[in-house]
PDB file of C-alpha atoms in Angstrom:
ATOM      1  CA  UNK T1046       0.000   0.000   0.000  1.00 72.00           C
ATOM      2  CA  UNK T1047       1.355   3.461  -0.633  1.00 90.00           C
ATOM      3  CA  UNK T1048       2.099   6.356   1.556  1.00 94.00           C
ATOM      4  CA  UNK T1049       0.046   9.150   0.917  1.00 95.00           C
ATOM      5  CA  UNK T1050      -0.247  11.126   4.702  1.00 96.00           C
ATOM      6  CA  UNK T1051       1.986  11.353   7.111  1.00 97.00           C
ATOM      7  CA  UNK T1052       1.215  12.586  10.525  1.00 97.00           C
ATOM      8  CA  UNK T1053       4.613  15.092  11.872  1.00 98.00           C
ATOM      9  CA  UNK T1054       4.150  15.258  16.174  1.00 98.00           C
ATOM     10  CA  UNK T1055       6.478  18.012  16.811  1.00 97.00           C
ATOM     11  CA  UNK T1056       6.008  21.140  14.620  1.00 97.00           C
ATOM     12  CA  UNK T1057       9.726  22.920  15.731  1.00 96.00           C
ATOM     13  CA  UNK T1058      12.799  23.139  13.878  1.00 96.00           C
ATOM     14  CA  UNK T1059      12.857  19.124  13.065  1.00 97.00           C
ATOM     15  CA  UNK T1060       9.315  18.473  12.636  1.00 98.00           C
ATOM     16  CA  UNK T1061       8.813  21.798  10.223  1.00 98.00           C
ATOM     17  CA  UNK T1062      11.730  20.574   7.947  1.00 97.00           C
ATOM     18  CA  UNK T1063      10.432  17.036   7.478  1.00 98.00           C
ATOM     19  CA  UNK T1064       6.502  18.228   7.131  1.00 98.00           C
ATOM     20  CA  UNK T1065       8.488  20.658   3.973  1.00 97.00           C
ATOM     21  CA  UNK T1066      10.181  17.814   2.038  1.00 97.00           C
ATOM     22  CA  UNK T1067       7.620  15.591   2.567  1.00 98.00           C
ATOM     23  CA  UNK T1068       5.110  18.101   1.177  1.00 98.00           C
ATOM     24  CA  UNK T1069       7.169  19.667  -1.707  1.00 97.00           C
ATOM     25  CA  UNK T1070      10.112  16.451  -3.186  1.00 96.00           C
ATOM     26  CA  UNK T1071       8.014  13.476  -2.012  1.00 96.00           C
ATOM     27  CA  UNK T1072       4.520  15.599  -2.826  1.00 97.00           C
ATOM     28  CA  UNK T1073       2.825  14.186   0.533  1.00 98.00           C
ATOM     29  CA  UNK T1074       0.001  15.114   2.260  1.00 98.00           C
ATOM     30  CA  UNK T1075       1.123  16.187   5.418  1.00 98.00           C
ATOM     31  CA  UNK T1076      -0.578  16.731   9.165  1.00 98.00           C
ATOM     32  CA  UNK T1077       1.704  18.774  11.568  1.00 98.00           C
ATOM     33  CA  UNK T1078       0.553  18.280  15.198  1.00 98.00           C
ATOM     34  CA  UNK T1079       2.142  19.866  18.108  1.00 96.00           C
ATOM     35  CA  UNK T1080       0.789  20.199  21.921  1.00 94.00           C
ATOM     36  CA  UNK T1081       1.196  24.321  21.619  1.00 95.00           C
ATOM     37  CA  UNK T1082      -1.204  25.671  19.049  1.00 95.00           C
ATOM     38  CA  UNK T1083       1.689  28.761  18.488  1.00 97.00           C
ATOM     39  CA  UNK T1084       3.977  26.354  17.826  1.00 97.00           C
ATOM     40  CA  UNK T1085       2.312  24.871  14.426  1.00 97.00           C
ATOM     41  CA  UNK T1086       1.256  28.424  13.434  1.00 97.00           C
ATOM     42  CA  UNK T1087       4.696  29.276  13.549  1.00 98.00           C
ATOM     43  CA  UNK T1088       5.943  26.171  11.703  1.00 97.00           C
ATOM     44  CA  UNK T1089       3.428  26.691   9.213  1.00 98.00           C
ATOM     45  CA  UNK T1090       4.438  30.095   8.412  1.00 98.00           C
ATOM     46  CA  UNK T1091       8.328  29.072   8.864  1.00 97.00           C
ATOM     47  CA  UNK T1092       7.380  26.688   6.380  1.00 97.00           C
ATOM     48  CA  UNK T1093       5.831  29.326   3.503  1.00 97.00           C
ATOM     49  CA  UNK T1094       8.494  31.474   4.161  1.00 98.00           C
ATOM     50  CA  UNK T1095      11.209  28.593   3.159  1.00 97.00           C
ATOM     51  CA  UNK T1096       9.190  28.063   0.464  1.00 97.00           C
ATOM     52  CA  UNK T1097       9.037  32.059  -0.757  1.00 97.00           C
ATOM     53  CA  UNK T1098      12.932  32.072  -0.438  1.00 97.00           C
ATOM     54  CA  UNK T1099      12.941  29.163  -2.740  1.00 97.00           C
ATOM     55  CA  UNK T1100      11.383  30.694  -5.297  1.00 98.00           C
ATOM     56  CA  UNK T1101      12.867  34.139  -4.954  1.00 98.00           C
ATOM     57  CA  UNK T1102      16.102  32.357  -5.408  1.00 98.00           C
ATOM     58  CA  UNK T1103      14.869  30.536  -8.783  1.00 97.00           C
ATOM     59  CA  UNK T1104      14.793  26.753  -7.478  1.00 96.00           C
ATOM     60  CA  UNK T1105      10.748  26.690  -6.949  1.00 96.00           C
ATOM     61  CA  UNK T1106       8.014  27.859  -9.171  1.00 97.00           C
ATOM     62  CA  UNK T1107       5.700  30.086  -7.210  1.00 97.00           C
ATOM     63  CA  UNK T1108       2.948  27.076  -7.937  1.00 97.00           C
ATOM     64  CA  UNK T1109       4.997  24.569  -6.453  1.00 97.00           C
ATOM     65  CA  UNK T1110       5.476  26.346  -3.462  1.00 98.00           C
ATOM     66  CA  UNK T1111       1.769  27.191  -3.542  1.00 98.00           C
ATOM     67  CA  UNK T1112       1.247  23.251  -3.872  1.00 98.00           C
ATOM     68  CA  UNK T1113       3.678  22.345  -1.736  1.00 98.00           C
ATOM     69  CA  UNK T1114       1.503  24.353   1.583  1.00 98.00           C
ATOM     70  CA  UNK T1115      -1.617  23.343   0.145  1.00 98.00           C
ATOM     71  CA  UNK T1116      -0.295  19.846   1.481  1.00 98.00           C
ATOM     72  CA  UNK T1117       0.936  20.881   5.136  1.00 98.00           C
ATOM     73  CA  UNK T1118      -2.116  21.465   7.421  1.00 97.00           C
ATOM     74  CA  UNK T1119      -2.316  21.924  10.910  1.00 97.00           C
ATOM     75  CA  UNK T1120      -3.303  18.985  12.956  1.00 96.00           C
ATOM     76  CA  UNK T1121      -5.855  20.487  15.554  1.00 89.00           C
ATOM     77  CA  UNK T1122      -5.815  17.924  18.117  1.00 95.00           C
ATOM     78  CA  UNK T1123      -3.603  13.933  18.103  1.00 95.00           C
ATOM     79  CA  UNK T1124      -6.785  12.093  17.036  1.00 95.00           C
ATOM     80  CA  UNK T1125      -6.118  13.322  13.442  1.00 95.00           C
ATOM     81  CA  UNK T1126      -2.974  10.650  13.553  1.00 94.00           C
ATOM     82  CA  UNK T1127      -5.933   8.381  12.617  1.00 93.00           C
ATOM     83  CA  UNK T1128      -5.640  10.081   8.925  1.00 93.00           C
ATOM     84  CA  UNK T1129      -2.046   9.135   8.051  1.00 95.00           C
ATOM     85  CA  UNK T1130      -0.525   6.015   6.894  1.00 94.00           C
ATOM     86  CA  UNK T1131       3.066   7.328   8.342  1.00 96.00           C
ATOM     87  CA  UNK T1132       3.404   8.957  11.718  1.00 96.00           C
ATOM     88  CA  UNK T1133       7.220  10.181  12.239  1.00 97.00           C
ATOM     89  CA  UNK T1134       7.562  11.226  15.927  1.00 97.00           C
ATOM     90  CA  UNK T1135      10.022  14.631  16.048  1.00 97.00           C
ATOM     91  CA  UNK T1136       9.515  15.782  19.794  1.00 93.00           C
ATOM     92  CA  UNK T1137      11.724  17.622  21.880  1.00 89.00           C
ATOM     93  CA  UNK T1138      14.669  15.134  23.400  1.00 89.00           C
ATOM     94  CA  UNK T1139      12.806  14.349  26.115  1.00 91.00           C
ATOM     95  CA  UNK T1140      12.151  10.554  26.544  1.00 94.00           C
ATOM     96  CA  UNK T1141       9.030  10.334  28.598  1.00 94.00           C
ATOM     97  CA  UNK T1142       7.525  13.276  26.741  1.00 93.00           C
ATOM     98  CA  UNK T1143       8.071  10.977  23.413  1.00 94.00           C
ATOM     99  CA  UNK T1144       7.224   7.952  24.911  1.00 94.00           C
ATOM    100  CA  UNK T1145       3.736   9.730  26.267  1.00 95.00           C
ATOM    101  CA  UNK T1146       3.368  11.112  23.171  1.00 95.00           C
ATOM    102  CA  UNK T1147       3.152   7.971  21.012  1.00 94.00           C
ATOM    103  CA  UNK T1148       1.345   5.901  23.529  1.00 94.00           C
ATOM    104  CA  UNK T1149      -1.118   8.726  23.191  1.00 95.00           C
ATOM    105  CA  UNK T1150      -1.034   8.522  19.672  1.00 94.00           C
ATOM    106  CA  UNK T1151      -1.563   4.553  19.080  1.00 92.00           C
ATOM    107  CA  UNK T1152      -4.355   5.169  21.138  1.00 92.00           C
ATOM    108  CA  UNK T1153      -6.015   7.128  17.859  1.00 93.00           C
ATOM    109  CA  UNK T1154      -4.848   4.648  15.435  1.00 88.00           C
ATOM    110  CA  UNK T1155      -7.323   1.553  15.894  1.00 72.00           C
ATOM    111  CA  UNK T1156      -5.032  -1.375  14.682  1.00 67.00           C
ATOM    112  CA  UNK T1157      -4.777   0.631  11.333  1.00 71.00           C
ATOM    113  CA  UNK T1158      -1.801  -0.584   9.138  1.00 86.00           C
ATOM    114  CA  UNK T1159       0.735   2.527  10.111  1.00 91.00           C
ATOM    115  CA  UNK T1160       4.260   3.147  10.090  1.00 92.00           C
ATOM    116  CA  UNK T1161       5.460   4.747  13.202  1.00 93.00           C
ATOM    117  CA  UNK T1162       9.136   6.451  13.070  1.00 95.00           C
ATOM    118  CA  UNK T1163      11.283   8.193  16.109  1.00 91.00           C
TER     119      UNK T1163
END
């Protein structure tokens, strides 16, 4: 079966990059989640930005930058893990924090066929 969402839980510095080149090279749809609402606006707009400077620079077409956010969308609350057939864990290095984190997201996937990545 083929990977068509992945699920990013961490929307800083790690999470943002991976949510880009999964969105614009591997053309994925992409859910960033993050516990602090602030944090994924600011990813997401860290994430247009890259994009902009991209183009500005000549190595993206303003419509595949304009494609490329139209596949990043904030992930409201961890139930929308449910969605994605990849989940790549990229919270801060805290162990129990990422351990909590991904027993709280299993919780949302129901047995579903997923790859889950740390």
């Amino acid at each position: 079966e083929q990977i068509r969402t992945i699920a990013v839980l961490g929307a800083g510095q790690m999470g943002t990059g991976i949510a880009l080149v999964a969105a614009q090279v591997a053309k994925l749809r992409v859910l960033v989640y993050d516990k602090d609402q602030k944090q994924i606006n600011r990813s997401l707009a860290f994430a247009s930005e890259r994009l902009m400077q991209n183009v500005r620079k000549g190595k993206l077409s303003e419509v595949d930058a304009e494609l490329a956010m139209t596949r990043i969308a904030p992930a409201g609350s961890l139930s929308y893990v449910d969605q994605a057939d990849f989940v790549i864990e990229a919270a801060v290095e805290d162990l129990e924090q990422k351990r909590s984190l991904l027993e709280k997201a299993c919780g949302y996937l129901n047995g579903s066929d997923v790859i889950i990545a740390s």
